[in-house]
Short mmCIF file of C-alpha atoms in Angstrom, two decimals:
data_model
loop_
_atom_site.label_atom_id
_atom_site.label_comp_id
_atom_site.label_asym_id
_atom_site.label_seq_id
_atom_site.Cartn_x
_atom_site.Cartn_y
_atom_site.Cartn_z
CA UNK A 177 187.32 18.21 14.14
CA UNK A 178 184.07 16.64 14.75
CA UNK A 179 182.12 19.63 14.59
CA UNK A 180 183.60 20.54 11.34
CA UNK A 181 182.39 17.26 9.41
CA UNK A 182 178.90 17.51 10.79
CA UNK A 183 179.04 21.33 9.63
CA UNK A 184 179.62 19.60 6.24
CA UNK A 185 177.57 17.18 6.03
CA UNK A 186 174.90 19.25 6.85
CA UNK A 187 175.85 22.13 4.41
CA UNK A 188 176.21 18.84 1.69
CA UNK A 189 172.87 17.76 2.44
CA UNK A 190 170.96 21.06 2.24
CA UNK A 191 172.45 21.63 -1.48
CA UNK A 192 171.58 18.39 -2.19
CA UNK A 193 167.99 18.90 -0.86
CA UNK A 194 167.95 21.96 -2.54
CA UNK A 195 168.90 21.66 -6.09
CA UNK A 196 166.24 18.03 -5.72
CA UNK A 197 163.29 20.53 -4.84
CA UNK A 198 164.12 23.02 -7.38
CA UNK A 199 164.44 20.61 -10.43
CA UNK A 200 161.22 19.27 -9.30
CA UNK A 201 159.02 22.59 -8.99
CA UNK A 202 160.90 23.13 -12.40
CA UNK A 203 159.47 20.09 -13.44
CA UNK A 204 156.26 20.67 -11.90
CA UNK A 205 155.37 23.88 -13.34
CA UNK A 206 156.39 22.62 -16.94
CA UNK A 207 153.66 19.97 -15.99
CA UNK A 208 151.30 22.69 -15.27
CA UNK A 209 152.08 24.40 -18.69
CA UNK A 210 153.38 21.35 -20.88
CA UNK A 211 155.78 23.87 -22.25
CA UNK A 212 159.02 22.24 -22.46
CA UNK A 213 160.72 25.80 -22.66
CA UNK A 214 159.24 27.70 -19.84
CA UNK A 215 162.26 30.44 -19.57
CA UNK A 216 164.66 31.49 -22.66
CA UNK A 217 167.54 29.73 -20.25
CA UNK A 218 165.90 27.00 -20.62
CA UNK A 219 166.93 26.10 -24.64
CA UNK A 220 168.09 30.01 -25.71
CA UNK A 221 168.33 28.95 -29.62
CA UNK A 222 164.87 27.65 -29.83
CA UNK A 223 163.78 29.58 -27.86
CA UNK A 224 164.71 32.76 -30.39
CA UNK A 225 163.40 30.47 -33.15
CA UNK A 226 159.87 30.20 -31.11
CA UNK A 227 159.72 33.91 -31.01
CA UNK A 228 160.43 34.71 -34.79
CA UNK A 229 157.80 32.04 -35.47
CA UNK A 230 155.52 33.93 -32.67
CA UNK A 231 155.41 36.65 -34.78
CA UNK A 232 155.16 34.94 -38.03
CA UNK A 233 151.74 33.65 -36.53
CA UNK A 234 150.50 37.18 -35.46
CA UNK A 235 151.70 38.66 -39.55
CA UNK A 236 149.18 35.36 -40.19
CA UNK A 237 146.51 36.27 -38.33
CA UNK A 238 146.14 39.72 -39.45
CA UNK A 239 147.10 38.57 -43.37
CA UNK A 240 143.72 36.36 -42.57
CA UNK A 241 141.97 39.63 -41.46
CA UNK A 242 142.43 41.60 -44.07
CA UNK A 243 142.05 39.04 -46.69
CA UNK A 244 138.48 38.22 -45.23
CA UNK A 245 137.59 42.03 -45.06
CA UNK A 246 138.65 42.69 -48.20
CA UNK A 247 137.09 39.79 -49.86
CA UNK A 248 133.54 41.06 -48.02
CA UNK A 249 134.06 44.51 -49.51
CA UNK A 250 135.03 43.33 -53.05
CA UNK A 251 132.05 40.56 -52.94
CA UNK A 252 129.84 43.79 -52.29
CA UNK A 253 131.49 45.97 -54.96
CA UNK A 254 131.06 43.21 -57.39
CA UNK A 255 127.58 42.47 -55.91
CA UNK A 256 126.63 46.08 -56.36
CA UNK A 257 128.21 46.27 -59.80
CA UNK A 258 125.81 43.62 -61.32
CA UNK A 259 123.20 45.47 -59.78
CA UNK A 260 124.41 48.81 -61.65
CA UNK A 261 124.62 46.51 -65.08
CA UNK A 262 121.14 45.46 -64.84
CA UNK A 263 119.75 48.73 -64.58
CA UNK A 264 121.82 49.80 -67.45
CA UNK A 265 120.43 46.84 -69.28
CA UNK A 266 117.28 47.67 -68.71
CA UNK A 267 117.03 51.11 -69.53
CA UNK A 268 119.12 50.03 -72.92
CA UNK A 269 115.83 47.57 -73.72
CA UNK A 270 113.48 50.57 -72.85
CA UNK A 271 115.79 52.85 -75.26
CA UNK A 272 115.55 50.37 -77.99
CA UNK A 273 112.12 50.39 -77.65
CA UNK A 274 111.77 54.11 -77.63
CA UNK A 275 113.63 54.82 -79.99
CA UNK A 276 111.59 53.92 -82.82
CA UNK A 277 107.99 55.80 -84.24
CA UNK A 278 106.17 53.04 -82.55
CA UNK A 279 105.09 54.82 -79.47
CA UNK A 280 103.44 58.22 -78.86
CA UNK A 281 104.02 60.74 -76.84
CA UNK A 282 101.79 59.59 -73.12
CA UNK A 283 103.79 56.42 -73.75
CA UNK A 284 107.05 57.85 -73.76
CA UNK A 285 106.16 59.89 -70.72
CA UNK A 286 105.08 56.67 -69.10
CA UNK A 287 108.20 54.86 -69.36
CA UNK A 288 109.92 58.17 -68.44
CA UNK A 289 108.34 57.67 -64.79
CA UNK A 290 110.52 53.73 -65.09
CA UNK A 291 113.92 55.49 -66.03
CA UNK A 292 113.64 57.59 -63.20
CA UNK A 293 113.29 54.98 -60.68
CA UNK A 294 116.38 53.51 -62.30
CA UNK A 295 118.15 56.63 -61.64
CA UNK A 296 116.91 55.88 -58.24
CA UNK A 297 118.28 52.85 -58.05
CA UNK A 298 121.69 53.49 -59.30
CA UNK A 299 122.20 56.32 -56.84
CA UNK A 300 121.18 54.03 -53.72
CA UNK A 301 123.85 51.95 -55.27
CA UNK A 302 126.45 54.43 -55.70
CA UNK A 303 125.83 55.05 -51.74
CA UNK A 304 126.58 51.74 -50.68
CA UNK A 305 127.68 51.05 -47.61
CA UNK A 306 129.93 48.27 -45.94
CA UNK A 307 129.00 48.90 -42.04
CA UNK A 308 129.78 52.84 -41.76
CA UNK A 309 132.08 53.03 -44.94
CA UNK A 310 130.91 53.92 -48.26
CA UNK A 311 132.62 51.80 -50.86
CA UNK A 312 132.81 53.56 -53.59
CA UNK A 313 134.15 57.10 -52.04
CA UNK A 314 137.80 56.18 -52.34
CA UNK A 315 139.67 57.65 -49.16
CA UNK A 316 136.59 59.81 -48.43
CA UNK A 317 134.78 56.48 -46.80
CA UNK A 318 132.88 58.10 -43.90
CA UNK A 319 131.43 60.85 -46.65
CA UNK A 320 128.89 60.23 -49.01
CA UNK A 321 130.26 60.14 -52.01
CA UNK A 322 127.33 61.51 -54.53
CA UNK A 323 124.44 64.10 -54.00
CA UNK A 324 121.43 63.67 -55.51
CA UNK A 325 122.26 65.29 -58.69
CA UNK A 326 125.18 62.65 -59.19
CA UNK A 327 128.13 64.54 -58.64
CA UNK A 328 130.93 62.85 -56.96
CA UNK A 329 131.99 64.12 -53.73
CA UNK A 330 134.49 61.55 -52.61
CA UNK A 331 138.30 61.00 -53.52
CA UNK A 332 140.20 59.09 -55.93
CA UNK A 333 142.11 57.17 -53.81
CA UNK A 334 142.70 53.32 -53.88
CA UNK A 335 142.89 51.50 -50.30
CA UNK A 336 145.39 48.81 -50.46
CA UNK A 337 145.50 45.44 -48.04
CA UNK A 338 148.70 42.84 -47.74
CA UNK A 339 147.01 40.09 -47.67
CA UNK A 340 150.04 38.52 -47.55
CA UNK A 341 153.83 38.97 -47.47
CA UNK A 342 154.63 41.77 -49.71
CA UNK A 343 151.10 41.38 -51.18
CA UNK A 344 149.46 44.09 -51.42
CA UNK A 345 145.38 44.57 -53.44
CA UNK A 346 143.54 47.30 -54.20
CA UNK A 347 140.11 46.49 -52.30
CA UNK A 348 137.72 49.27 -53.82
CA UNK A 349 136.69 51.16 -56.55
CA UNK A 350 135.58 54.64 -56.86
CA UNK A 351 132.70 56.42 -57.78
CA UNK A 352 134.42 58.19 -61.15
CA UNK A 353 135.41 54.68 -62.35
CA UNK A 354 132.24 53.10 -61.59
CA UNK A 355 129.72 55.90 -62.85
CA UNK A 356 132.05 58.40 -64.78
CA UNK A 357 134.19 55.34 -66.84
CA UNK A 358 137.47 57.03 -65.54
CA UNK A 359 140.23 54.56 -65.63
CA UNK A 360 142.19 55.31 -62.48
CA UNK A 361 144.76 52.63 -63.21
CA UNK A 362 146.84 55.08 -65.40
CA UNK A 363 150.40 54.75 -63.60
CA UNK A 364 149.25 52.61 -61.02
CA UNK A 365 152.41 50.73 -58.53
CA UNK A 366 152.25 47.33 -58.15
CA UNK A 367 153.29 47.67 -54.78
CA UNK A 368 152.42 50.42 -52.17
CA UNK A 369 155.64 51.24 -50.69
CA UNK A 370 157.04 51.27 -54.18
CA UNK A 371 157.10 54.82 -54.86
CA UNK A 372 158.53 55.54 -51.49
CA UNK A 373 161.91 57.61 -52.12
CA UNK A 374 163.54 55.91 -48.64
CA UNK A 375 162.85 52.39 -49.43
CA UNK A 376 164.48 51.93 -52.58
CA UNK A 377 167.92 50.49 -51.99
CA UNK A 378 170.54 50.94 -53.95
CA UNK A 379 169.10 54.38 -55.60
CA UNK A 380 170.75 57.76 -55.16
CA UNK A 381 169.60 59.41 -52.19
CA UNK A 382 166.92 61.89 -53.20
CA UNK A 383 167.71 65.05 -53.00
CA UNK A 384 164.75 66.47 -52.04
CA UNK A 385 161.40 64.92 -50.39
CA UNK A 386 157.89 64.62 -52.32
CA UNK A 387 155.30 66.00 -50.36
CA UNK A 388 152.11 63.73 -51.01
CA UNK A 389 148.85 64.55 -49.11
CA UNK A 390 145.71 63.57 -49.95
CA UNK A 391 144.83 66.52 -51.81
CA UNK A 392 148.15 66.01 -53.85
CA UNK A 393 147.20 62.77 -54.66
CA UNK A 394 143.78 63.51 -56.15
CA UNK A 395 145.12 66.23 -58.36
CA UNK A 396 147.59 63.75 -60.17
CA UNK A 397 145.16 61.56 -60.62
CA UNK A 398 142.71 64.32 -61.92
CA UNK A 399 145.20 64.49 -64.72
CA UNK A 400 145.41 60.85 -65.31
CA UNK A 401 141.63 59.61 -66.00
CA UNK A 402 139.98 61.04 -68.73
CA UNK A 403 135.97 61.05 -68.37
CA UNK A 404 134.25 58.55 -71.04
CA UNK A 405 130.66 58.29 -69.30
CA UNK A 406 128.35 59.69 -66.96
CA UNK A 407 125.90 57.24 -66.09
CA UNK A 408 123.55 59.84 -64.17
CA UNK A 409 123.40 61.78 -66.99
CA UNK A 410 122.82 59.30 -69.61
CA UNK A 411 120.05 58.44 -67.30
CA UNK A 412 119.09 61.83 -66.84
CA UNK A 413 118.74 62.90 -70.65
CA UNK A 414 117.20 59.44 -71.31
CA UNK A 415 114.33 60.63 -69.11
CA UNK A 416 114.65 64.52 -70.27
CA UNK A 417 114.07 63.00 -74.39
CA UNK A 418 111.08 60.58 -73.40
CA UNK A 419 109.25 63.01 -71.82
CA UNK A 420 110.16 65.94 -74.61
CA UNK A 421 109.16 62.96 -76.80
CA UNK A 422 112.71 63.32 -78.88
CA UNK A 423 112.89 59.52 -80.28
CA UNK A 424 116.29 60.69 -81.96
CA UNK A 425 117.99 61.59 -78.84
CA UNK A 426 117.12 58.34 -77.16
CA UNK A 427 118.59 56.49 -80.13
CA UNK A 428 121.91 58.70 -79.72
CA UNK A 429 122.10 57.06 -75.90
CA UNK A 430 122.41 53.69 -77.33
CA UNK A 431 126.09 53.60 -78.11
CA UNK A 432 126.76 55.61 -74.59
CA UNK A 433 124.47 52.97 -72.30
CA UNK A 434 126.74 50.08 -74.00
CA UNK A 435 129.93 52.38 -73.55
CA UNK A 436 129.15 52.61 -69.89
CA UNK A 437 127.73 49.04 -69.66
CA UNK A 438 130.82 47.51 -70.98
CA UNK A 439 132.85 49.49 -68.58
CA UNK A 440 130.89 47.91 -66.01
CA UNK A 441 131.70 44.53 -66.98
CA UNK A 442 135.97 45.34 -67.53
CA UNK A 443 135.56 46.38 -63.32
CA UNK A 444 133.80 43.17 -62.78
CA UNK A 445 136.16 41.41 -64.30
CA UNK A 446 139.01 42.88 -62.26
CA UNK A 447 137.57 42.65 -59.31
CA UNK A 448 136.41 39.06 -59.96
CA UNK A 449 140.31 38.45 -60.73
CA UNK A 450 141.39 40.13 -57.17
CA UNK A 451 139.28 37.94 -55.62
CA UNK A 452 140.61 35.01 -56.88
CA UNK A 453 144.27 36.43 -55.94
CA UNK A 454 143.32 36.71 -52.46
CA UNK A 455 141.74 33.42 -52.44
CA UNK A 456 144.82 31.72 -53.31
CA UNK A 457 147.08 33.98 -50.91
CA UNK A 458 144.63 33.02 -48.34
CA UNK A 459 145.30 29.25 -48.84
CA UNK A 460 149.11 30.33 -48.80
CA UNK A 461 148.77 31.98 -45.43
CA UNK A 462 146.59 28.90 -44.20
CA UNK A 463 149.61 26.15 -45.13
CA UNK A 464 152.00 28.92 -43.81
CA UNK A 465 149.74 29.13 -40.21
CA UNK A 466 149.71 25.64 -39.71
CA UNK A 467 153.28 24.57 -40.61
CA UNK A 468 154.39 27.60 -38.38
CA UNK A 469 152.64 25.79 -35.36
CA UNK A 470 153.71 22.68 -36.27
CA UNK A 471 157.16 23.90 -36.05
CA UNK A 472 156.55 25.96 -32.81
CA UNK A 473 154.82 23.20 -31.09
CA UNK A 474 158.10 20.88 -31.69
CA UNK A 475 160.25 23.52 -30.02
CA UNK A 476 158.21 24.70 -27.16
CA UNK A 477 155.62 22.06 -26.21
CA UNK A 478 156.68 19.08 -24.00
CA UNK A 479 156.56 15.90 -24.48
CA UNK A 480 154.08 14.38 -22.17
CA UNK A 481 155.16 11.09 -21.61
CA UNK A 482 158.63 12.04 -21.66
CA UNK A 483 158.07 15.50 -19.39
CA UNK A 484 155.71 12.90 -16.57
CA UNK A 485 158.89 9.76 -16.25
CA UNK A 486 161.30 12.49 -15.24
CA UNK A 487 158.55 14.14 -12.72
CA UNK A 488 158.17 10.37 -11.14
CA UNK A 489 161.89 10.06 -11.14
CA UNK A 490 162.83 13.11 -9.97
CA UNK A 491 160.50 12.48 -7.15
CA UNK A 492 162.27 9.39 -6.08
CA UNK A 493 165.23 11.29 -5.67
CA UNK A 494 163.96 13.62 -3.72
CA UNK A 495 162.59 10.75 -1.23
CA UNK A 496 166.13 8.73 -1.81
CA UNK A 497 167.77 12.15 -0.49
CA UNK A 498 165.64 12.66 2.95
CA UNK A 499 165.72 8.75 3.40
CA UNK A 500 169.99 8.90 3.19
CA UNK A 501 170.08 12.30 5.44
CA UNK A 502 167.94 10.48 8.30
CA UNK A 503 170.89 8.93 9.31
CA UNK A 504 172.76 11.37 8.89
CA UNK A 505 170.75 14.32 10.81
CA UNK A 506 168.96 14.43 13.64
CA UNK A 507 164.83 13.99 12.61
CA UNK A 508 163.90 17.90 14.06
CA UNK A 509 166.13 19.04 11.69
CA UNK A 510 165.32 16.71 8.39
CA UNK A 511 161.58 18.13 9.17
CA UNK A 512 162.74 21.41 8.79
CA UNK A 513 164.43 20.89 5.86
CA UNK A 514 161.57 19.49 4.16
#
């Protein structure tokens, strides 16, 4: 009979030992961490709400990334299309001035030798680069997009960044819009995954699928622009007149220079407006970042104060517990147990 109690009260005193040490390594390692949840057991509810926040941070942080790389591409577009505008302003002043019966025939060839290098000029441009992608080649990025007779070579795709939920921007502009005055924006979506058959809900099932490739692509959109300018070859028959001395055929550029130079400033105002869209989706995602960590921090992050009292209490009752089984057990033992 007395066997059996000591059996107990030893058995008593090891869970009670037990369960002491393992609520303070618990406590412990949250102290290492200052996570208040440091397993989902721990508080399962917020802990599913920490995780759906988790990855409302990471959508964040890549919403952040694109918006900054597409506002460094469309600062360089619109960088690039000033550039393009000033040339075409200048070679308007030198047409004006050209035009008339003023100037002779070495002059004309003189100022020839100017448009050229402004033909120069707007190619370099039309080959811009951001790192190893040209901007104005569409899809085509990694090829450059015109040859040095000004013929486009690229695609007439439009890359498109969510910069935030469901947000989605065209970041570039292509070479036919830019130099040719094609308006690509016939028919454009408003949204990417718009025209995608599967993610319409509530439609009829399509009964067939649309095959879209690249190539596919392109030729709709062949259809869709019509071709208003060629700024290569305004530039190229400004310099053919001036140095065939043909005053009239200069003045005929006139109206296509301020055709293609107004064109230049509608795409400068669009992409001056996209910036400004992603500028204020970027605040948006900002606010949204740090009221998601707020929120996170409040269901995963300990509270110090509180999180250190229960460590210093918890250790008391750990010491209260091998204090109260020295009397009970022998002191070889209580060593062990500790």
């Amino acid at each position: 009979m007395t066997r059996v109690s000591e059996n107990s009260a030893t058995n008593a005193l090891q869970n009670s030992i037990k369960k002491a040490k393992a609520k303070m390594e618990d406590l412990q390692l949250k102290g290492s961490t200052l996570k208040r949840i440091r397993k989902p057991s721990d508080d399962p509810v917020a802990n599913v709400e920490a995780l759906s926040l988790g990855s409302v941070q990471k959508d964040n942080e890549q919403y952040l990334r694109n918006s900054s790389y597409a506002l460094m591409q469309l600062n360089t577009t619109e960088e690039a299309l000033e550039q393009i505008t000033n040339i075409l302003v200048k070679a308007k002043e030198l047409a004006i001035q050209q035009s008339s019966d003023f100037y002779d025939k070495n002059v004309r060839s003189n100022v020839s030798n100017e448009v050229i290098q402004l033909r120069n000029q707007a190619l370099a441009i039309a080959n811009r680069r951001v790192g190893q992608r040209f901007i104005f080649a569409g899809h085509s990025t990694l090829s450059r997009p015109f040859d040095i007779d000004g013929e486009y070579l690229g695609s007439n795709g439009k890359i498109n960044l969510e910069v935030s939920k469901d947000f989605f921007v065209p970041i570039n502009l292509t070479g036919k819009e830019v130099f040719y005055g094609a308006d690509l924006n016939i028919n454009k979506s408003s949204h990417p995954l718009k025209d995608i058959p599967e993610l319409k809900l509530g439609k009829e099932k399509q009964s067939r699928m649309i095959e879209r490739d690249l190539a596919s692509e392109d030729s709709i959109e062949e259809q869709a622009y019509t071709t208003k300018d060629n700024i290569f070859a305004q530039l190229s028959n400004f310099v053919s007149a001036l140095e065939n001395n043909e005053p009239q055929v200069v003045q005929d550029l006139l109206e296509r220079l301020d055709r293609s130079i107004t064109n230049l400033i509608t795409l400068r105002t669009r992409v001056g407006s996209i910036i400004n869209s992603i500028e204020n989706a970027q605040e948006g995602v900002e606010v949204n970042k740090l009221n998601t960590a707020e929120r996170k921090s409040k269901l995963v992050d300990a509270d110090i104060v509180d999180l250190f009292s229960e460590i210093s209490r918890q250790k008391d009752i750990l010491e209260t517990t091998y204090k109260s089984g020295s009397n009970m057990l022998n002191k070889k033992l209580l060593d062990f147990l500790r």
